[in-house]
PDB file of C-alpha atoms and ligand atoms in Angstrom:
ATOM      1  CA  MET A   1     158.770  76.976  89.261  1.00 83.00           C
ATOM      2  CA  SER A   2     161.198  79.375  87.625  1.00 93.00           C
ATOM      3  CA  VAL A   3     161.223  80.432  83.980  1.00 96.00           C
ATOM      4  CA  ARG A   4     164.331  78.318  83.519  1.00 96.00           C
ATOM      5  CA  GLU A   5     162.700  75.203  84.986  1.00 96.00           C
ATOM      6  CA  ASN A   6     159.567  75.725  82.903  1.00 97.00           C
ATOM      7  CA  ILE A   7     161.523  76.012  79.671  1.00 96.00           C
ATOM      8  CA  GLU A   8     163.598  72.966  80.433  1.00 96.00           C
ATOM      9  CA  LEU A   9     160.479  70.960  81.186  1.00 96.00           C
ATOM     10  CA  LEU A  10     158.924  72.118  77.926  1.00 97.00           C
ATOM     11  CA  ARG A  11     162.053  71.217  75.944  1.00 97.00           C
ATOM     12  CA  ARG A  12     161.981  67.717  77.363  1.00 97.00           C
ATOM     13  CA  SER A  13     158.345  67.267  76.392  1.00 96.00           C
ATOM     14  CA  VAL A  14     158.587  68.118  72.671  1.00 97.00           C
ATOM     15  CA  PRO A  15     160.766  66.567  69.949  1.00 98.00           C
ATOM     16  CA  GLU A  16     164.021  68.406  69.279  1.00 96.00           C
ATOM     17  CA  ASN A  17     163.041  69.468  65.764  1.00 97.00           C
ATOM     18  CA  VAL A  18     159.994  71.410  67.018  1.00 98.00           C
ATOM     19  CA  LYS A  19     160.937  75.052  67.529  1.00 98.00           C
ATOM     20  CA  ILE A  20     159.778  76.768  70.691  1.00 98.00           C
ATOM     21  CA  VAL A  21     158.636  80.381  70.436  1.00 98.00           C
ATOM     22  CA  ALA A  22     158.636  81.791  73.973  1.00 98.00           C
ATOM     23  CA  VAL A  23     155.679  84.167  74.002  1.00 98.00           C
ATOM     24  CA  SER A  24     156.801  86.992  76.262  1.00 98.00           C
ATOM     25  CA  LYS A  25     153.966  89.481  75.733  1.00 97.00           C
ATOM     26  CA  PHE A  26     153.095  91.444  78.890  1.00 96.00           C
ATOM     27  CA  HIS A  27     156.095  89.952  80.704  1.00 96.00           C
ATOM     28  CA  PRO A  28     159.036  92.149  81.716  1.00 96.00           C
ATOM     29  CA  VAL A  29     162.489  92.073  80.137  1.00 97.00           C
ATOM     30  CA  GLU A  30     163.944  90.494  83.300  1.00 97.00           C
ATOM     31  CA  GLN A  31     161.943  87.344  82.623  1.00 97.00           C
ATOM     32  CA  ILE A  32     163.007  87.329  78.995  1.00 98.00           C
ATOM     33  CA  ARG A  33     166.617  87.578  80.135  1.00 98.00           C
ATOM     34  CA  GLU A  34     166.143  84.592  82.392  1.00 97.00           C
ATOM     35  CA  ALA A  35     164.962  82.529  79.443  1.00 98.00           C
ATOM     36  CA  TYR A  36     167.726  83.964  77.270  1.00 98.00           C
ATOM     37  CA  ASP A  37     170.359  82.959  79.822  1.00 97.00           C
ATOM     38  CA  ASP A  38     169.003  79.437  79.618  1.00 96.00           C
ATOM     39  CA  GLY A  39     169.651  79.402  75.871  1.00 97.00           C
ATOM     40  CA  GLN A  40     166.234  80.447  74.574  1.00 98.00           C
ATOM     41  CA  ARG A  41     166.611  82.630  71.459  1.00 98.00           C
ATOM     42  CA  ILE A  42     163.163  82.794  69.819  1.00 98.00           C
ATOM     43  CA  PHE A  43     160.659  85.128  71.466  1.00 98.00           C
ATOM     44  CA  GLY A  44     157.162  86.064  70.320  1.00 98.00           C
ATOM     45  CA  GLU A  45     155.334  89.332  70.924  1.00 98.00           C
ATOM     46  CA  SER A  46     151.876  90.481  69.862  1.00 98.00           C
ATOM     47  CA  ARG A  47     152.069  94.274  70.202  1.00 98.00           C
ATOM     48  CA  VAL A  48     154.334  96.436  68.102  1.00 98.00           C
ATOM     49  CA  GLN A  49     155.087  99.086  70.718  1.00 98.00           C
ATOM     50  CA  GLU A  50     155.959  96.547  73.370  1.00 98.00           C
ATOM     51  CA  LEU A  51     158.098  94.549  70.958  1.00 98.00           C
ATOM     52  CA  VAL A  52     160.066  97.593  69.799  1.00 98.00           C
ATOM     53  CA  ALA A  53     160.747  98.683  73.392  1.00 98.00           C
ATOM     54  CA  LYS A  54     161.995  95.226  74.368  1.00 98.00           C
ATOM     55  CA  GLN A  55     164.043  94.722  71.227  1.00 98.00           C
ATOM     56  CA  ALA A  56     165.929  97.950  71.935  1.00 98.00           C
ATOM     57  CA  VAL A  57     167.232  96.777  75.309  1.00 98.00           C
ATOM     58  CA  LEU A  58     167.739  93.048  74.801  1.00 98.00           C
ATOM     59  CA  PRO A  59     170.581  91.163  73.061  1.00 98.00           C
ATOM     60  CA  ASP A  60     170.874  91.409  69.288  1.00 98.00           C
ATOM     61  CA  ASP A  61     170.934  87.687  68.684  1.00 98.00           C
ATOM     62  CA  ILE A  62     167.326  87.266  69.814  1.00 98.00           C
ATOM     63  CA  GLU A  63     165.086  86.113  66.986  1.00 98.00           C
ATOM     64  CA  TRP A  64     161.901  88.176  67.393  1.00 98.00           C
ATOM     65  CA  HIS A  65     158.652  86.805  66.009  1.00 98.00           C
ATOM     66  CA  PHE A  66     155.455  88.816  65.644  1.00 98.00           C
ATOM     67  CA  ILE A  67     152.368  86.759  66.470  1.00 98.00           C
ATOM     68  CA  GLY A  68     149.535  89.273  66.953  1.00 97.00           C
ATOM     69  CA  THR A  69     147.224  91.185  64.683  1.00 96.00           C
ATOM     70  CA  LEU A  70     149.430  93.513  62.676  1.00 97.00           C
ATOM     71  CA  GLN A  71     148.189  96.889  61.509  1.00 97.00           C
ATOM     72  CA  ARG A  72     149.611  98.136  58.235  1.00 98.00           C
ATOM     73  CA  ASN A  73     150.690 101.456  59.672  1.00 98.00           C
ATOM     74  CA  LYS A  74     152.894  99.715  62.251  1.00 98.00           C
ATOM     75  CA  VAL A  75     154.810  97.395  59.942  1.00 98.00           C
ATOM     76  CA  LYS A  76     157.533 100.010  59.472  1.00 98.00           C
ATOM     77  CA  TYR A  77     158.560  99.836  63.124  1.00 98.00           C
ATOM     78  CA  ILE A  78     159.352  96.128  63.094  1.00 98.00           C
ATOM     79  CA  ALA A  79     160.504  95.742  59.488  1.00 98.00           C
ATOM     80  CA  PRO A  80     164.192  96.412  60.284  1.00 98.00           C
ATOM     81  CA  PHE A  81     164.583  93.430  62.600  1.00 98.00           C
ATOM     82  CA  ILE A  82     161.588  91.074  62.659  1.00 98.00           C
ATOM     83  CA  ARG A  83     162.573  87.490  61.852  1.00 98.00           C
ATOM     84  CA  LEU A  84     159.148  85.975  61.287  1.00 99.00           C
ATOM     85  CA  ILE A  85     155.627  87.413  61.104  1.00 98.00           C
ATOM     86  CA  HIS A  86     153.115  84.672  61.968  1.00 98.00           C
ATOM     87  CA  SER A  87     150.035  86.751  61.253  1.00 98.00           C
ATOM     88  CA  LEU A  88     149.914  87.566  57.542  1.00 98.00           C
ATOM     89  CA  ASP A  89     146.172  87.674  56.893  1.00 96.00           C
ATOM     90  CA  SER A  90     145.529  89.877  53.851  1.00 95.00           C
ATOM     91  CA  GLU A  91     146.998  90.996  50.562  1.00 96.00           C
ATOM     92  CA  SER A  92     147.079  94.603  51.719  1.00 96.00           C
ATOM     93  CA  LEU A  93     149.240  93.638  54.695  1.00 97.00           C
ATOM     94  CA  MET A  94     151.479  91.623  52.405  1.00 98.00           C
ATOM     95  CA  SER A  95     151.900  94.611  50.120  1.00 98.00           C
ATOM     96  CA  GLU A  96     152.886  96.826  53.058  1.00 98.00           C
ATOM     97  CA  ILE A  97     155.377  94.282  54.436  1.00 98.00           C
ATOM     98  CA  ASP A  98     156.904  93.962  50.970  1.00 98.00           C
ATOM     99  CA  LYS A  99     157.298  97.726  50.708  1.00 98.00           C
ATOM    100  CA  ARG A 100     158.938  98.052  54.128  1.00 98.00           C
ATOM    101  CA  ALA A 101     161.172  95.069  53.431  1.00 98.00           C
ATOM    102  CA  VAL A 102     162.471  96.833  50.314  1.00 98.00           C
ATOM    103  CA  GLU A 103     163.181  99.992  52.315  1.00 98.00           C
ATOM    104  CA  ASN A 104     165.231  97.926  54.730  1.00 98.00           C
ATOM    105  CA  ASN A 105     166.931  95.929  52.026  1.00 98.00           C
ATOM    106  CA  ARG A 106     165.482  92.746  53.465  1.00 98.00           C
ATOM    107  CA  ILE A 107     163.310  89.782  52.674  1.00 98.00           C
ATOM    108  CA  ILE A 108     160.836  89.236  55.505  1.00 98.00           C
ATOM    109  CA  PRO A 109     159.613  85.689  56.230  1.00 98.00           C
ATOM    110  CA  CYS A 110     155.871  85.439  56.940  1.00 98.00           C
ATOM    111  CA  LEU A 111     153.347  82.733  57.723  1.00 98.00           C
ATOM    112  CA  LEU A 112     149.820  82.738  56.341  1.00 98.00           C
ATOM    113  CA  GLN A 113     147.530  82.888  59.346  1.00 98.00           C
ATOM    114  CA  ILE A 114     144.524  80.668  58.750  1.00 97.00           C
ATOM    115  CA  HIS A 115     141.300  80.855  60.698  1.00 96.00           C
ATOM    116  CA  ILE A 116     140.783  77.248  61.770  1.00 95.00           C
ATOM    117  CA  ALA A 117     138.866  77.842  65.017  1.00 93.00           C
ATOM    118  CA  ARG A 118     135.135  77.927  65.577  1.00 88.00           C
ATOM    119  CA  GLU A 119     135.242  81.291  67.336  1.00 82.00           C
ATOM    120  CA  ILE A 120     134.515  84.065  64.903  1.00 75.00           C
ATOM    121  CA  THR A 121     136.662  86.492  66.890  1.00 70.00           C
ATOM    122  CA  LYS A 122     139.921  84.872  65.845  1.00 70.00           C
ATOM    123  CA  SER A 123     141.711  86.467  62.920  1.00 84.00           C
ATOM    124  CA  GLY A 124     143.292  85.032  59.799  1.00 94.00           C
ATOM    125  CA  PHE A 125     142.282  84.051  56.294  1.00 94.00           C
ATOM    126  CA  ALA A 126     139.281  81.748  56.095  1.00 93.00           C
ATOM    127  CA  PRO A 127     140.536  78.448  54.597  1.00 92.00           C
ATOM    128  CA  GLN A 128     138.700  79.045  51.326  1.00 93.00           C
ATOM    129  CA  GLU A 129     139.893  82.634  51.169  1.00 94.00           C
ATOM    130  CA  SER A 130     143.516  81.574  51.517  1.00 95.00           C
ATOM    131  CA  THR A 131     143.074  78.838  48.924  1.00 95.00           C
ATOM    132  CA  ASP A 132     141.711  81.462  46.521  1.00 96.00           C
ATOM    133  CA  PHE A 133     144.487  83.873  47.440  1.00 96.00           C
ATOM    134  CA  LEU A 134     147.179  81.361  46.557  1.00 97.00           C
ATOM    135  CA  ALA A 135     145.393  80.177  43.419  1.00 97.00           C
ATOM    136  CA  GLY A 136     145.024  83.793  42.258  1.00 97.00           C
ATOM    137  CA  GLY A 137     148.798  84.139  42.171  1.00 96.00           C
ATOM    138  CA  ARG A 138     149.039  87.835  43.053  1.00 95.00           C
ATOM    139  CA  TRP A 139     151.161  86.911  46.081  1.00 97.00           C
ATOM    140  CA  ARG A 140     153.962  86.429  43.585  1.00 97.00           C
ATOM    141  CA  ASN A 141     154.027  90.211  43.139  1.00 97.00           C
ATOM    142  CA  TYR A 142     155.602  90.624  46.579  1.00 98.00           C
ATOM    143  CA  PRO A 143     159.022  89.029  46.298  1.00 98.00           C
ATOM    144  CA  HIS A 144     160.339  90.635  49.478  1.00 98.00           C
ATOM    145  CA  VAL A 145     157.894  88.615  51.518  1.00 98.00           C
ATOM    146  CA  GLN A 146     159.074  85.040  51.906  1.00 98.00           C
ATOM    147  CA  LEU A 147     156.045  82.829  52.449  1.00 98.00           C
ATOM    148  CA  SER A 148     157.374  80.318  54.951  1.00 98.00           C
ATOM    149  CA  GLY A 149     154.347  78.292  55.996  1.00 98.00           C
ATOM    150  CA  VAL A 150     151.131  78.580  57.965  1.00 98.00           C
ATOM    151  CA  MET A 151     149.921  79.540  61.424  1.00 98.00           C
ATOM    152  CA  GLY A 152     146.675  78.777  63.211  1.00 97.00           C
ATOM    153  CA  MET A 153     144.991  78.897  66.585  1.00 97.00           C
ATOM    154  CA  ALA A 154     142.576  76.210  67.682  1.00 96.00           C
ATOM    155  CA  THR A 155     139.261  76.877  69.404  1.00 95.00           C
ATOM    156  CA  LEU A 156     139.536  77.537  73.117  1.00 94.00           C
ATOM    157  CA  THR A 157     137.787  74.396  74.357  1.00 95.00           C
ATOM    158  CA  ASP A 158     138.299  71.289  76.495  1.00 95.00           C
ATOM    159  CA  ASP A 159     137.235  69.143  73.562  1.00 97.00           C
ATOM    160  CA  ALA A 160     140.547  67.612  72.493  1.00 98.00           C
ATOM    161  CA  GLU A 161     139.034  66.050  69.380  1.00 97.00           C
ATOM    162  CA  GLN A 162     137.786  69.419  68.199  1.00 97.00           C
ATOM    163  CA  ILE A 163     141.257  70.903  68.679  1.00 97.00           C
ATOM    164  CA  ARG A 164     142.860  67.951  66.945  1.00 98.00           C
ATOM    165  CA  SER A 165     140.586  68.235  63.913  1.00 98.00           C
ATOM    166  CA  GLU A 166     141.412  71.937  63.563  1.00 97.00           C
ATOM    167  CA  PHE A 167     145.156  71.288  63.676  1.00 98.00           C
ATOM    168  CA  ARG A 168     144.665  68.475  61.186  1.00 98.00           C
ATOM    169  CA  LEU A 169     142.919  70.889  58.828  1.00 97.00           C
ATOM    170  CA  LEU A 170     145.837  73.317  59.050  1.00 98.00           C
ATOM    171  CA  LYS A 171     148.333  70.538  58.359  1.00 98.00           C
ATOM    172  CA  SER A 172     146.354  69.353  55.340  1.00 98.00           C
ATOM    173  CA  LEU A 173     146.192  72.880  53.905  1.00 97.00           C
ATOM    174  CA  PHE A 174     149.934  73.201  54.391  1.00 98.00           C
ATOM    175  CA  ASP A 175     150.562  69.889  52.606  1.00 98.00           C
ATOM    176  CA  GLU A 176     148.294  70.819  49.716  1.00 97.00           C
ATOM    177  CA  TRP A 177     149.908  74.233  49.194  1.00 98.00           C
ATOM    178  CA  LYS A 178     153.407  72.911  49.652  1.00 98.00           C
ATOM    179  CA  GLN A 179     152.807  70.465  46.829  1.00 98.00           C
ATOM    180  CA  LYS A 180     150.959  72.902  44.561  1.00 97.00           C
ATOM    181  CA  TYR A 181     152.938  76.102  44.970  1.00 97.00           C
ATOM    182  CA  PHE A 182     156.062  75.609  47.029  1.00 98.00           C
ATOM    183  CA  ALA A 183     157.491  72.246  46.055  1.00 98.00           C
ATOM    184  CA  ASP A 184     160.709  73.954  44.979  1.00 97.00           C
ATOM    185  CA  GLU A 185     160.834  76.337  47.922  1.00 97.00           C
ATOM    186  CA  PRO A 186     162.489  74.808  50.981  1.00 98.00           C
ATOM    187  CA  ALA A 187     161.641  77.979  52.939  1.00 98.00           C
ATOM    188  CA  PHE A 188     157.951  77.052  52.916  1.00 98.00           C
ATOM    189  CA  SER A 189     158.365  74.669  55.798  1.00 98.00           C
ATOM    190  CA  GLU A 190     156.734  75.873  59.009  1.00 98.00           C
ATOM    191  CA  ILE A 191     153.463  74.903  60.640  1.00 98.00           C
ATOM    192  CA  SER A 192     153.059  77.207  63.626  1.00 98.00           C
ATOM    193  CA  MET A 193     150.441  75.660  65.883  1.00 98.00           C
ATOM    194  CA  GLY A 194     150.130  74.840  69.567  1.00 98.00           C
ATOM    195  CA  MET A 195     150.011  77.016  72.693  1.00 98.00           C
ATOM    196  CA  SER A 196     150.348  76.254  76.425  1.00 98.00           C
ATOM    197  CA  ASP A 197     147.140  74.235  76.624  1.00 97.00           C
ATOM    198  CA  ASP A 198     147.239  72.391  73.330  1.00 98.00           C
ATOM    199  CA  TYR A 199     150.858  72.078  72.179  1.00 98.00           C
ATOM    200  CA  SER A 200     150.981  68.297  72.758  1.00 98.00           C
ATOM    201  CA  ILE A 201     148.090  67.753  70.364  1.00 98.00           C
ATOM    202  CA  ALA A 202     149.639  70.206  67.902  1.00 98.00           C
ATOM    203  CA  VAL A 203     152.952  68.341  67.929  1.00 98.00           C
ATOM    204  CA  GLU A 204     151.157  65.031  67.348  1.00 98.00           C
ATOM    205  CA  GLU A 205     149.435  66.628  64.353  1.00 98.00           C
ATOM    206  CA  GLY A 206     152.616  67.890  62.733  1.00 98.00           C
ATOM    207  CA  SER A 207     153.475  71.254  64.289  1.00 98.00           C
ATOM    208  CA  THR A 208     157.004  72.461  63.556  1.00 98.00           C
ATOM    209  CA  MET A 209     156.767  75.514  65.797  1.00 98.00           C
ATOM    210  CA  ILE A 210     154.852  75.982  69.055  1.00 98.00           C
ATOM    211  CA  ARG A 211     154.056  79.357  70.625  1.00 98.00           C
ATOM    212  CA  VAL A 212     154.077  79.025  74.383  1.00 98.00           C
ATOM    213  CA  GLY A 213     153.609  81.846  76.875  1.00 98.00           C
ATOM    214  CA  THR A 214     151.800  80.932  80.086  1.00 97.00           C
ATOM    215  CA  MET A 215     153.568  77.640  80.613  1.00 97.00           C
ATOM    216  CA  ILE A 216     156.967  79.384  80.513  1.00 97.00           C
ATOM    217  CA  PHE A 217     156.314  82.775  82.092  1.00 97.00           C
ATOM    218  CA  GLY A 218     153.183  82.174  84.158  1.00 94.00           C
ATOM    219  CA  LYS A 219     149.897  84.050  84.002  1.00 91.00           C
ATOM    220  CA  ARG A 220     149.774  87.412  82.294  1.00 83.00           C
TER     221      ARG A 220
HETATM  222  C1  PLP B 301     149.366  84.800  73.616  1.00 94.70           C
HETATM  223  C2  PLP B 301     149.519  83.944  72.428  1.00 94.70           C
HETATM  224  C3  PLP B 301     150.120  82.675  72.505  1.00 94.70           C
HETATM  225  C4  PLP B 301     150.567  82.052  73.815  1.00 94.70           C
HETATM  226  O1  PLP B 301     149.481  81.616  74.555  1.00 94.70           O
HETATM  227  P1  PLP B 301     149.664  80.816  75.926  1.00 94.70           P
HETATM  228  O2  PLP B 301     148.339  80.190  76.145  1.00 94.70           O
HETATM  229  O3  PLP B 301     150.013  81.835  76.958  1.00 94.70           O
HETATM  230  O4  PLP B 301     150.728  79.808  75.728  1.00 94.70           O
HETATM  231  C5  PLP B 301     150.297  81.966  71.331  1.00 94.70           C
HETATM  232  N1  PLP B 301     149.893  82.449  70.138  1.00 94.70           N
HETATM  233  C6  PLP B 301     149.311  83.651  70.021  1.00 94.70           C
HETATM  234  C7  PLP B 301     148.892  84.122  68.674  1.00 94.70           C
HETATM  235  C8  PLP B 301     149.101  84.433  71.147  1.00 94.70           C
HETATM  236  O5  PLP B 301     148.502  85.633  71.020  1.00 94.70           O
END
């Protein structure tokens, strides 16, 4: 099946209010263009160098999202144009994003990445760590970072109930923080969860944004 057919199939299988981030990492710009020509505007990349190279040659109305581990010393390269960083996982990264946002006269939306999976290799704040981080209040010192919700990756497993319980945990953290800290902030609204193999479960558990690569573009 073509990229276009894959995207259309995906669109039909999720509710209209769930945003689709087409994860184009390792795939060439020609494939991104194919998706773009079919109306796709949100693309996700996980490496700064690759993202910057693609951004330079593709249409300006693409909404680029960063979904991978972000090193502080690379924030400056994406700060001018990035529309959403899904992988905010420390105060030091937040401080750097804030600084680069100021330089670019921008406010940069970010999601708190939470480690919900069993695998220890996955990144993100541990749930307790992020709870402490928000309770501590120092995040308020970075007004050029717009906290816009949460992101998480479930364990890579065939056990659907395990995956479901991890997504449920992320949703419950979101709800708790929304009520405690962001009740008056409409921007805190996104729950980024669900990939090619588990997006249906994620949508059932309240995802507002799925990040799908393989199902759209094929194997990397
Ligand atoms: C690669 C990647 C995805 C997409 O994964 P697929 O299984 O190809 O859909 C989603 N989220 C993150 C953080 C990724 O690194």
